Every structure is written in C-alpha cells, then in structure tokens.
Amino acid sequence: MKNLTTAELLTFLITIVLFGCSKKNDDSNNSKYHPFLVPNKIWAEGADIPWGEKPGLYFAQFDKIGLDTIVKGIKWYKYYVSYDENPVNFRLYGLLREDSSKIYFRWAVGDSISPDGYPRLLYDFSLKAGDDIQLEPWQSAEWLPYFVYKVDSVKYLPIFNHEKRKHIFLSPKNQLYQSGYVVWIEGIGSNYGLMSKESIDNRIGAATMVLCCKENGAYIYQNTEYNVCYLGPND
C-alpha cells in the first residue's frame, strides 16, 4: 500500500471534513415525507409588533385541520381558525388539499366572483435550490412581480423532537414590499404563518409567525426564537 505524503494526507483529511459538512444538513436520501394535512393538527400563531405603547409578541390565532370532505370529486380537508386564546371556538376558514408534496387552498364556499373557491398554491415542498415560485396569485397583475420568490437553499434540520425535516429557504426577488428569509418546514408550514404571510411586510414593519404545532396530541414544533406556545396539554 502506498504511503501518503504529508500533502496528500492533508488533502484527504480536508476532503473528508468538507464532505461531512456538506452532508450534515442533507439527509435527503433517508428522509421520508411528512404530511401536512393530519386531522386535528393544530398550530398557534403570534404577532411581533415592533411599535406602539407596548411593543412585543402577541397572540394572533390558532389554525386547525378538520375532517376531509369531497368537492367536485376531489378530497379536501376542512381548515379552521380561532382568534380566541382559548382554542375552542373555531370557524371554518377554507379547505386544504395535499398532492405530490404540494399544498393547495380554496375558500370553503364559492361566490359570484370566485365560484370555484379561488384555489391557490400555498406550498410546494418539492422545490429545489434555484427554483422560483409565484405566490399570492389573487394579487392584481401589477402586484404579482412583487410576490415571486426564489429558493436559496434546501436543508434538513432538526425540529422540536430532534427529528430532521426539510427546510426550504426562500427570499423575495423584489425587496420593495417584502423582505427577509422565509422558511418552509415540511409538515409544519411557513415560519411566518400558514396563510398569506410569506414575509415581513415592509409597509407596516410587523410579522406573524408560527409559535408551535401539535399533531396527534403531541408537540412536533416549537419556535425557539420566542419559546412561547399558547397551546395547552389537552389542546
């Protein structure tokens, strides 16, 4: 066996270290997909208000997945929200569907303006680094360019229970009205909230965020930046 020179040995060790670092956040070959839509799954959201007499974190809402329903031959799940800190009184907000790692939203009841419930793409967890995605499709044509996001990176990072899940890091291609990283977590949603909160709104300087999430009665996510959760042990 050939004895390695000092230079060859150093090159070999550097290669191993770099390879290990590159694989540290990449478990894509071993990661199973974590469904988003699970009945009775519940999220707590907060609002970080940087201005006013008492700036700080405030309760925003609860989000909850209900049972499935069939609309025009397609299975959707009922999506409920509650603005009461006691997560009991929920109202039906819309419907969600999961198909091939994509999450779609539509209004529960159509009207004369949008008889089909105005379906839209909320998440696409099949995105790869370098991809673009158009969000907020109900914006008028002149505003749509401000809601195109690019995928900066995809990583597999631990969440509340140390289980690694896919994290998709996005940023708006136009920074005029939206700014900052947006992080989509597989099975959890956006760090800025489940619905229509893709980034920080520069016009008001405020942001909402997911604080925690429970699935099948167990916590699966906790926002470590705030370490606050409005969900109790029985919610």
CSV table of C-alpha atoms in Angstrom, one decimal:
chain,number,residue,atom,x,y,z
A,1,MET,CA,0.0,0.0,0.0
A,2,LYS,CA,1.4,3.4,-0.9
A,3,ASN,CA,2.3,5.7,2.0
A,4,LEU,CA,0.7,9.1,1.6
A,5,THR,CA,2.8,12.2,1.7
A,6,THR,CA,2.0,14.9,4.1
A,7,ALA,CA,0.4,17.0,1.4
A,8,GLU,CA,-1.7,14.0,0.2
A,9,LEU,CA,-2.8,13.2,3.7
A,10,LEU,CA,-3.8,16.8,4.4
A,11,THR,CA,-5.8,16.9,1.1
A,12,PHE,CA,-7.5,13.7,2.1
A,13,LEU,CA,-8.5,15.0,5.6
A,14,ILE,CA,-9.8,18.3,4.2
A,15,THR,CA,-11.9,16.4,1.7
A,16,ILE,CA,-13.4,14.2,4.4
A,17,VAL,CA,-14.2,17.3,6.5
A,18,LEU,CA,-15.8,19.2,3.7
A,19,PHE,CA,-17.8,16.1,2.6
A,20,GLY,CA,-19.0,15.7,6.2
A,21,CYS,CA,-20.1,19.3,6.4
A,22,SER,CA,-21.9,19.1,3.2
A,23,LYS,CA,-23.8,16.1,4.3
A,24,LYS,CA,-24.5,17.4,7.8
A,25,ASN,CA,-27.7,19.1,6.7
A,26,ASP,CA,-28.6,16.7,3.9
A,27,ASP,CA,-30.5,13.6,4.8
A,28,SER,CA,-32.5,13.7,1.6
A,29,ASN,CA,-31.8,10.0,0.8
A,30,ASN,CA,-33.1,8.9,4.2
A,31,SER,CA,-35.8,11.4,4.8
A,32,LYS,CA,-39.5,10.4,4.5
A,33,TYR,CA,-42.1,12.9,3.5
A,34,HIS,CA,-44.1,14.3,6.4
A,35,PRO,CA,-47.7,15.0,5.5
A,36,PHE,CA,-49.1,18.5,6.1
A,37,LEU,CA,-52.7,17.6,6.4
A,38,VAL,CA,-53.4,15.4,9.5
A,39,PRO,CA,-56.9,15.7,11.2
A,40,ASN,CA,-56.9,17.7,14.5
A,41,LYS,CA,-53.4,19.0,13.8
A,42,ILE,CA,-53.2,22.5,15.4
A,43,TRP,CA,-50.9,25.5,15.2
A,44,ALA,CA,-50.6,28.6,17.4
A,45,GLU,CA,-49.5,31.8,15.7
A,46,GLY,CA,-48.2,35.0,17.3
A,47,ALA,CA,-47.7,38.6,16.0
A,48,ASP,CA,-44.5,40.5,16.7
A,49,ILE,CA,-45.5,44.2,16.9
A,50,PRO,CA,-42.4,46.5,16.9
A,51,TRP,CA,-44.3,49.7,17.5
A,52,GLY,CA,-47.0,51.2,19.8
A,53,GLU,CA,-47.2,51.7,23.6
A,54,LYS,CA,-46.4,48.0,24.3
A,55,PRO,CA,-44.3,46.5,21.5
A,56,GLY,CA,-43.7,42.8,21.7
A,57,LEU,CA,-45.2,39.4,21.0
A,58,TYR,CA,-49.0,39.0,21.0
A,59,PHE,CA,-51.3,36.1,20.4
A,60,ALA,CA,-52.6,36.0,16.8
A,61,GLN,CA,-54.7,32.9,16.1
A,62,PHE,CA,-55.0,29.1,16.1
A,63,ASP,CA,-55.1,27.0,12.9
A,64,LYS,CA,-56.6,23.6,12.9
A,65,ILE,CA,-57.2,20.8,10.4
A,66,GLY,CA,-60.6,19.1,10.5
A,67,LEU,CA,-62.0,16.1,8.7
A,68,ASP,CA,-61.9,15.6,4.9
A,69,THR,CA,-64.7,16.4,2.5
A,70,ILE,CA,-65.3,15.8,-1.2
A,71,VAL,CA,-65.6,18.8,-3.5
A,72,LYS,CA,-66.3,18.0,-7.2
A,73,GLY,CA,-64.8,14.6,-6.8
A,74,ILE,CA,-61.6,15.8,-5.1
A,75,LYS,CA,-60.7,15.3,-1.4
A,76,TRP,CA,-60.1,18.4,0.6
A,77,TYR,CA,-59.6,18.9,4.4
A,78,LYS,CA,-61.5,21.5,6.3
A,79,TYR,CA,-59.3,24.3,7.7
A,80,TYR,CA,-60.5,26.2,10.8
A,81,VAL,CA,-59.2,29.2,12.6
A,82,SER,CA,-59.8,30.7,16.1
A,83,TYR,CA,-58.9,34.2,17.3
A,84,ASP,CA,-59.7,33.3,20.9
A,85,GLU,CA,-56.8,32.4,23.2
A,86,ASN,CA,-58.9,29.5,24.4
A,87,PRO,CA,-58.8,27.2,21.3
A,88,VAL,CA,-62.4,26.1,21.5
A,89,ASN,CA,-64.4,28.4,19.2
A,90,PHE,CA,-63.2,27.7,15.7
A,91,ARG,CA,-64.8,28.8,12.4
A,92,LEU,CA,-64.4,27.3,9.0
A,93,TYR,CA,-62.0,29.3,7.0
A,94,GLY,CA,-61.3,27.3,3.9
A,95,LEU,CA,-60.2,24.0,2.5
A,96,LEU,CA,-56.8,22.5,2.0
A,97,ARG,CA,-55.6,19.7,-0.3
A,98,GLU,CA,-52.3,17.9,-0.4
A,99,ASP,CA,-51.0,16.4,-3.6
A,100,SER,CA,-47.4,15.4,-4.6
A,101,SER,CA,-45.8,17.5,-1.9
A,102,LYS,CA,-47.9,20.5,-2.8
A,103,ILE,CA,-50.5,22.2,-0.6
A,104,TYR,CA,-53.5,24.0,-2.1
A,105,PHE,CA,-56.0,26.3,-0.5
A,106,ARG,CA,-59.5,27.3,-1.6
A,107,TRP,CA,-62.4,29.1,0.1
A,108,ALA,CA,-64.9,26.7,1.6
A,109,VAL,CA,-67.9,28.3,-0.2
A,110,GLY,CA,-67.6,30.0,-3.7
A,111,ASP,CA,-69.4,33.1,-4.7
A,112,SER,CA,-70.3,35.0,-7.8
A,113,ILE,CA,-66.7,36.4,-8.1
A,114,SER,CA,-65.0,33.1,-7.5
A,115,PRO,CA,-67.5,30.2,-7.9
A,116,ASP,CA,-64.6,27.6,-7.8
A,117,GLY,CA,-63.5,28.9,-4.4
A,118,TYR,CA,-60.4,30.6,-5.9
A,119,PRO,CA,-57.9,27.7,-5.4
A,120,ARG,CA,-54.3,28.7,-5.0
A,121,LEU,CA,-50.9,27.0,-4.3
A,122,LEU,CA,-49.8,27.6,-0.8
A,123,TYR,CA,-46.6,25.4,-0.6
A,124,ASP,CA,-44.5,23.2,-2.8
A,125,PHE,CA,-42.1,21.0,-0.8
A,126,SER,CA,-40.7,19.6,-4.0
A,127,LEU,CA,-38.8,22.8,-4.8
A,128,LYS,CA,-35.1,22.7,-5.2
A,129,ALA,CA,-32.4,25.4,-4.8
A,130,GLY,CA,-32.5,27.9,-7.6
A,131,ASP,CA,-36.3,27.4,-8.3
A,132,ASP,CA,-38.7,30.3,-8.5
A,133,ILE,CA,-42.3,30.2,-7.2
A,134,GLN,CA,-45.2,32.6,-7.7
A,135,LEU,CA,-47.2,33.2,-4.6
A,136,GLU,CA,-50.2,35.4,-3.8
A,137,PRO,CA,-52.0,34.6,-7.2
A,138,TRP,CA,-55.0,36.7,-6.2
A,139,GLN,CA,-53.0,39.9,-6.4
A,140,SER,CA,-53.7,42.1,-9.3
A,141,ALA,CA,-51.4,41.8,-12.3
A,142,GLU,CA,-49.3,44.8,-11.5
A,143,TRP,CA,-48.6,43.4,-8.0
A,144,LEU,CA,-47.7,39.9,-9.0
A,145,PRO,CA,-44.0,40.6,-9.7
A,146,TYR,CA,-43.6,41.6,-6.0
A,147,PHE,CA,-44.6,38.1,-4.9
A,148,VAL,CA,-42.1,35.9,-6.8
A,149,TYR,CA,-39.8,34.1,-4.5
A,150,LYS,CA,-36.6,32.2,-5.2
A,151,VAL,CA,-35.3,29.1,-3.4
A,152,ASP,CA,-31.9,30.0,-1.9
A,153,SER,CA,-31.3,26.6,-0.3
A,154,VAL,CA,-32.8,23.4,0.9
A,155,LYS,CA,-31.6,21.8,4.2
A,156,TYR,CA,-32.6,19.0,6.6
A,157,LEU,CA,-32.6,20.5,10.1
A,158,PRO,CA,-33.9,19.2,13.4
A,159,ILE,CA,-37.2,20.5,14.8
A,160,PHE,CA,-38.7,20.2,18.3
A,161,ASN,CA,-38.2,16.4,18.7
A,162,HIS,CA,-34.8,16.4,17.1
A,163,GLU,CA,-36.2,14.7,14.0
A,164,LYS,CA,-34.8,16.3,10.9
A,165,ARG,CA,-37.2,17.7,8.4
A,166,LYS,CA,-36.8,19.5,5.1
A,167,HIS,CA,-36.4,23.3,5.4
A,168,ILE,CA,-36.8,25.4,2.3
A,169,PHE,CA,-35.2,28.9,2.5
A,170,LEU,CA,-36.8,31.4,0.2
A,171,SER,CA,-36.4,35.1,-0.4
A,172,PRO,CA,-38.5,37.6,-2.4
A,173,LYS,CA,-36.9,38.5,-5.8
A,174,ASN,CA,-38.2,42.0,-5.4
A,175,GLN,CA,-37.4,43.5,-2.0
A,176,LEU,CA,-39.6,46.7,-2.2
A,177,TYR,CA,-42.5,45.4,-0.2
A,178,GLN,CA,-41.4,42.1,1.2
A,179,SER,CA,-38.0,41.3,2.9
A,180,GLY,CA,-36.1,38.7,4.8
A,181,TYR,CA,-35.8,34.9,4.6
A,182,VAL,CA,-38.9,32.8,4.5
A,183,VAL,CA,-38.6,29.3,5.8
A,184,TRP,CA,-40.9,26.5,4.9
A,185,ILE,CA,-40.7,23.4,7.1
A,186,GLU,CA,-42.1,20.2,5.8
A,187,GLY,CA,-45.3,19.2,7.7
A,188,ILE,CA,-45.3,22.5,9.6
A,189,GLY,CA,-45.7,25.3,7.0
A,190,SER,CA,-44.1,28.8,6.8
A,191,ASN,CA,-42.3,30.3,9.8
A,192,TYR,CA,-44.4,33.4,9.1
A,193,GLY,CA,-47.8,31.7,9.4
A,194,LEU,CA,-49.9,29.2,7.4
A,195,MET,CA,-51.8,31.7,5.2
A,196,SER,CA,-50.8,34.7,3.1
A,197,LYS,CA,-47.9,35.6,5.3
A,198,GLU,CA,-44.9,34.8,3.1
A,199,SER,CA,-42.6,37.5,4.5
A,200,ILE,CA,-42.3,40.7,6.6
A,201,ASP,CA,-44.5,43.5,5.2
A,202,ASN,CA,-42.2,46.5,4.9
A,203,ARG,CA,-45.2,48.8,4.8
A,204,ILE,CA,-46.1,48.2,8.4
A,205,GLY,CA,-42.9,46.5,9.8
A,206,ALA,CA,-44.8,43.7,11.5
A,207,ALA,CA,-44.7,40.0,11.1
A,208,THR,CA,-46.7,37.0,12.2
A,209,MET,CA,-45.1,33.6,13.0
A,210,VAL,CA,-45.9,30.0,13.9
A,211,LEU,CA,-45.1,29.6,17.6
A,212,CYS,CA,-45.8,25.9,18.0
A,213,CYS,CA,-47.6,22.9,16.4
A,214,LYS,CA,-49.2,19.7,17.8
A,215,GLU,CA,-50.0,16.6,15.9
A,216,ASN,CA,-52.0,13.6,17.3
A,217,GLY,CA,-51.8,15.4,20.7
A,218,ALA,CA,-48.0,15.7,20.8
A,219,TYR,CA,-45.8,18.7,20.2
A,220,ILE,CA,-43.9,18.5,16.9
A,221,TYR,CA,-42.6,22.0,16.6
A,222,GLN,CA,-41.6,24.9,18.9
A,223,ASN,CA,-40.3,28.3,17.7
A,224,THR,CA,-37.1,28.5,19.6
A,225,GLU,CA,-36.7,32.3,18.8
A,226,TYR,CA,-39.8,33.1,21.0
A,227,ASN,CA,-40.2,29.9,23.1
A,228,VAL,CA,-43.8,30.7,23.7
A,229,CYS,CA,-46.8,28.4,22.9
A,230,TYR,CA,-50.5,29.2,23.6
A,231,LEU,CA,-51.4,25.5,23.3
A,232,GLY,CA,-52.1,23.6,26.5
A,233,PRO,CA,-51.6,19.9,27.2
A,234,ASN,CA,-55.2,19.0,26.2
A,235,ASP,CA,-55.4,21.1,23.0
